[in-house]
CSV table of C-alpha atoms in Angstrom, one decimal:
chain,number,residue,atom,x,y,z
T,1,MET,CA,-36.7,60.1,-31.5
T,2,PRO,CA,-33.1,63.8,-32.3
T,3,ASN,CA,-31.6,64.4,-36.7
T,4,PHE,CA,-33.7,66.7,-37.5
T,5,ASP,CA,-34.5,68.1,-41.0
T,6,ASP,CA,-33.7,69.2,-39.7
T,7,ASP,CA,-28.6,69.8,-28.6
T,8,GLU,CA,-10.0,73.3,-13.6
T,9,TYR,CA,-9.4,75.8,-11.7
T,10,GLU,CA,-7.0,76.1,-8.9
T,11,SER,CA,-7.6,78.4,-6.2
T,12,PHE,CA,-4.8,78.7,-3.3
T,13,ASP,CA,-3.5,81.1,-0.9
T,14,LEU,CA,-0.8,83.4,-1.4
T,15,ASP,CA,-0.1,83.1,2.3
T,16,ARG,CA,0.1,79.1,2.1
T,17,ALA,CA,2.2,79.1,-1.0
T,18,ALA,CA,4.3,80.8,0.8
T,19,GLY,CA,5.2,78.3,3.0
T,20,ASP,CA,3.2,80.0,6.3
T,21,PRO,CA,2.0,77.0,7.8
T,22,ALA,CA,-0.1,79.2,10.6
T,23,LYS,CA,-1.8,80.8,7.5
T,24,ALA,CA,-2.7,76.9,6.0
T,25,PRO,CA,-6.2,75.8,7.2
T,26,ALA,CA,-6.5,72.0,8.5
T,27,ALA,CA,-7.3,69.1,5.9
T,28,GLU,CA,-10.7,68.8,6.9
T,29,ASP,CA,-11.4,72.5,6.2
T,30,GLU,CA,-10.6,72.1,2.8
T,31,PRO,CA,-13.3,72.6,0.1
T,32,ASP,CA,-14.2,69.4,-1.7
T,33,GLU,CA,-12.8,69.7,-5.3
T,34,PRO,CA,-16.2,70.5,-7.7
T,35,ASP,CA,-17.7,67.2,-9.3
T,36,GLU,CA,-18.4,68.4,-13.0
T,37,LEU,CA,-19.3,64.4,-13.9
T,38,ASP,CA,-22.2,65.2,-10.9
T,39,ASP,CA,-23.0,68.5,-12.3
T,40,GLU,CA,-23.5,67.0,-15.7
T,41,ASP,CA,-25.6,64.3,-14.0
T,42,GLU,CA,-27.9,66.8,-12.3
T,43,ASP,CA,-28.9,68.8,-15.4
T,44,GLU,CA,-29.8,65.5,-17.4
T,45,ILE,CA,-33.6,65.0,-17.9
T,46,GLU,CA,-34.5,61.5,-16.8
T,47,ASP,CA,-36.6,59.6,-19.5
T,48,ALA,CA,-40.4,59.0,-19.0
T,49,THR,CA,-41.0,55.5,-17.1
T,50,ASP,CA,-43.7,53.6,-18.5
T,51,GLU,CA,-46.0,54.2,-16.2
T,52,GLU,CA,-46.2,58.0,-16.9
T,53,ILE,CA,-46.0,57.4,-20.8
T,54,ASP,CA,-50.1,57.2,-21.7
T,55,PHE,CA,-50.1,56.6,-24.9
T,56,VAL,CA,-47.6,56.9,-28.3
T,57,ILE,CA,-49.7,56.5,-31.6
T,58,ALA,CA,-49.2,57.0,-35.1
T,59,ALA,CA,-52.2,58.0,-37.6
T,60,TYR,CA,-51.9,58.3,-41.7
T,61,ARG,CA,-54.1,57.7,-44.3
T,62,GLU,CA,-52.8,55.7,-47.4
T,63,ASP,CA,-55.3,56.0,-50.7
T,64,GLY,CA,-58.1,57.3,-48.5
T,65,GLN,CA,-57.8,54.9,-45.4
T,66,LEU,CA,-57.4,55.3,-42.6
T,67,TYR,CA,-54.9,53.7,-40.5
T,68,VAL,CA,-54.2,54.0,-36.4
T,69,GLN,CA,-51.2,52.2,-34.7
T,70,SER,CA,-49.5,52.1,-31.2
T,71,LEU,CA,-45.9,53.1,-31.6
T,72,ALA,CA,-43.4,52.2,-28.7
T,73,ASN,CA,-43.3,53.4,-25.6
T,74,ASP,CA,-39.5,54.5,-25.7
T,75,LEU,CA,-40.2,56.9,-28.8
T,76,ALA,CA,-41.9,59.4,-26.0
T,77,ASN,CA,-38.6,60.4,-24.8
T,78,ASP,CA,-37.2,60.7,-28.6
T,79,LEU,CA,-38.4,63.3,-31.0
T,80,GLU,CA,-35.6,62.5,-33.5
T,81,GLU,CA,-36.6,58.8,-33.7
T,82,LEU,CA,-40.4,59.1,-33.2
T,83,ILE,CA,-39.9,61.9,-36.2
T,84,VAL,CA,-37.9,59.0,-38.4
T,85,GLN,CA,-40.6,56.6,-37.5
T,86,LEU,CA,-43.4,58.6,-38.7
T,87,ARG,CA,-41.5,59.2,-42.0
T,88,ARG,CA,-41.4,55.8,-42.9
T,89,LEU,CA,-45.0,55.9,-42.5
T,90,PRO,CA,-46.8,56.3,-46.6
T,91,GLY,CA,-49.2,58.8,-45.4
T,92,ASP,CA,-51.3,60.6,-48.0
T,93,ALA,CA,-50.7,64.0,-46.0
T,94,GLY,CA,-47.9,63.0,-43.8
T,95,ALA,CA,-48.3,61.1,-40.8
T,96,LEU,CA,-48.8,62.4,-37.2
T,97,GLY,CA,-47.6,61.6,-33.9
T,98,PHE,CA,-49.4,61.8,-30.6
T,99,VAL,CA,-47.6,61.1,-27.4
T,100,SER,CA,-49.2,62.4,-24.3
T,101,LEU,CA,-47.5,61.9,-21.0
T,102,VAL,CA,-49.1,61.5,-17.2
T,103,GLU,CA,-52.0,63.0,-18.4
T,104,GLU,CA,-50.5,66.4,-18.4
T,105,LEU,CA,-48.7,67.2,-21.7
T,106,PHE,CA,-48.8,65.9,-25.2
T,107,VAL,CA,-46.7,66.2,-28.0
T,108,LEU,CA,-48.4,66.3,-31.3
T,109,VAL,CA,-45.9,65.7,-34.5
T,110,ARG,CA,-46.7,66.0,-38.0
T,111,VAL,CA,-44.1,64.8,-40.7
T,112,ARG,CA,-44.4,65.1,-44.3
T,113,GLY,CA,-40.9,64.0,-46.3
T,114,GLN,CA,-38.9,66.7,-45.1
T,115,HIS,CA,-41.3,69.5,-43.6
T,116,VAL,CA,-41.9,68.8,-39.7
T,117,GLN,CA,-43.7,70.6,-37.9
T,118,VAL,CA,-44.5,70.1,-33.9
T,119,LEU,CA,-47.2,71.1,-30.5
T,120,LEU,CA,-46.1,70.8,-27.3
T,121,SER,CA,-49.5,71.5,-25.1
T,122,ASP,CA,-47.2,73.1,-22.1
T,123,GLY,CA,-43.9,75.5,-22.7
T,124,GLY,CA,-43.2,75.1,-19.0
T,125,ALA,CA,-42.3,71.2,-19.4
T,126,THR,CA,-39.4,71.8,-21.5
T,127,GLU,CA,-37.1,71.3,-18.2
T,128,ASP,CA,-39.3,68.5,-17.0
T,129,TRP,CA,-39.5,65.6,-20.0
T,130,PRO,CA,-36.9,64.6,-22.8
T,131,ILE,CA,-39.2,65.0,-25.7
T,132,ALA,CA,-40.4,68.8,-24.5
T,133,HIS,CA,-36.7,69.9,-24.2
T,134,ASP,CA,-36.4,68.2,-27.7
T,135,VAL,CA,-39.5,70.0,-29.5
T,136,ALA,CA,-38.0,73.1,-27.9
T,137,ASP,CA,-34.4,72.6,-29.2
T,138,LEU,CA,-35.9,71.8,-32.9
T,139,LEU,CA,-38.0,75.1,-32.7
T,140,GLY,CA,-34.8,76.8,-31.0
T,141,ASP,CA,-37.1,78.6,-28.4
T,142,ASP,CA,-36.4,79.4,-24.7
T,143,ALA,CA,-40.1,78.3,-23.7
T,144,GLU,CA,-39.9,81.1,-21.6
T,145,ASP,CA,-43.7,81.7,-20.5
T,146,GLU,CA,-44.8,78.4,-19.1
T,147,ASP,CA,-48.4,79.0,-19.4
T,148,GLU,CA,-48.4,78.9,-23.1
T,149,PRO,CA,-48.0,76.1,-26.0
T,150,LEU,CA,-45.0,75.9,-28.2
T,151,GLY,CA,-45.3,75.4,-31.4
T,152,ASP,CA,-47.7,75.1,-34.2
T,153,LEU,CA,-51.5,75.8,-33.1
T,154,GLY,CA,-52.4,75.4,-37.0
T,155,ILE,CA,-50.8,72.0,-37.2
T,156,VAL,CA,-53.6,70.3,-38.7
T,157,ALA,CA,-55.3,73.1,-39.9
T,158,ASP,CA,-55.8,71.8,-43.4
T,159,LEU,CA,-57.3,68.6,-41.9
T,160,GLY,CA,-60.1,70.3,-40.4
T,161,LEU,CA,-59.1,72.1,-36.8
T,162,GLY,CA,-57.8,75.7,-36.8
T,163,GLU,CA,-55.3,77.5,-34.8
T,164,PHE,CA,-58.6,79.0,-33.0
T,165,ASP,CA,-60.2,75.8,-32.1
T,166,MET,CA,-56.7,73.9,-31.4
T,167,GLY,CA,-56.7,77.4,-28.6
T,168,ALA,CA,-60.0,76.4,-27.3
T,169,ILE,CA,-58.8,72.6,-26.7
T,170,LEU,CA,-55.3,73.7,-24.9
T,171,ASP,CA,-57.4,76.0,-22.9
T,172,ASN,CA,-60.2,73.2,-21.6
T,173,LEU,CA,-58.6,72.9,-18.3
T,174,ASP,CA,-61.2,70.2,-17.7
T,175,LEU,CA,-59.6,67.9,-20.6
T,176,SER,CA,-56.6,65.6,-19.1
T,177,SER,CA,-53.4,65.4,-22.2
T,178,ASP,CA,-54.9,62.2,-23.6
T,179,GLN,CA,-58.5,63.7,-23.9
T,180,MET,CA,-57.2,66.6,-25.6
T,181,LEU,CA,-55.5,64.3,-28.1
T,182,ILE,CA,-59.2,62.1,-28.1
T,183,GLU,CA,-60.5,65.6,-28.9
T,184,ILE,CA,-58.1,67.0,-31.7
T,185,ALA,CA,-58.3,63.5,-33.3
T,186,GLU,CA,-61.8,63.8,-33.3
T,187,LYS,CA,-61.7,67.2,-35.1
T,188,ILE,CA,-59.6,65.6,-37.8
T,189,ASN,CA,-62.0,63.0,-38.1
T,190,LEU,CA,-59.8,60.1,-36.8
T,191,ASN,CA,-62.2,58.3,-34.3
T,192,PRO,CA,-63.3,56.5,-33.3
T,193,GLN,CA,-60.7,54.1,-34.1
T,194,PHE,CA,-57.8,56.5,-32.3
T,195,ARG,CA,-60.2,56.8,-29.4
T,196,LYS,CA,-59.9,52.7,-29.4
T,197,THR,CA,-56.1,52.8,-29.9
T,198,ALA,CA,-55.5,55.5,-26.8
T,199,GLU,CA,-58.3,53.7,-24.9
T,200,ALA,CA,-56.4,50.4,-25.1
T,201,ALA,CA,-53.0,51.8,-24.6
T,202,PHE,CA,-53.8,53.8,-22.0
T,203,SER,CA,-55.7,50.7,-20.0
T,204,GLY,CA,-52.3,48.5,-21.3
């Protein structure tokens, strides 16, 4: 899902160049040329598979009525497109996007017009998952501290869950990432709809 409102050298032996065959190594001893394309492939982060994606859910209120719906799994690999899809929803206070991966990592996104807020549960995941890398790019953060969340802990403070309580949820190691998001949803009055949608997507 990222338009954020916004990511040959040739060495040679001088003796060999002068034509001294005694100095020239055998052909099989010559090093292989570096393969720049291979290097680029190694640096590319692989997308999460359907088996690794717990759920992608959007929640919003229109005229006071709560709406919770599952979104396409491929949005779990593209923060920019997730933001695009959330921006299309007619939420009174914006729309929320919830992504859980392998029961270990979550991304919470809030979109209100051109204003975007994000929270990544594990700052050390930016080299492992495309959407986590996207979050770091959006925030301009290198995520050097792998033990800390990345982004805005007060992302839903006005909805009833402040920074301190959000931090307490993130610090609860007994909760998996999907359970953390369900707990967040509980605190901001999205349940039971959110829980039912999450459980259906997770089991499906």
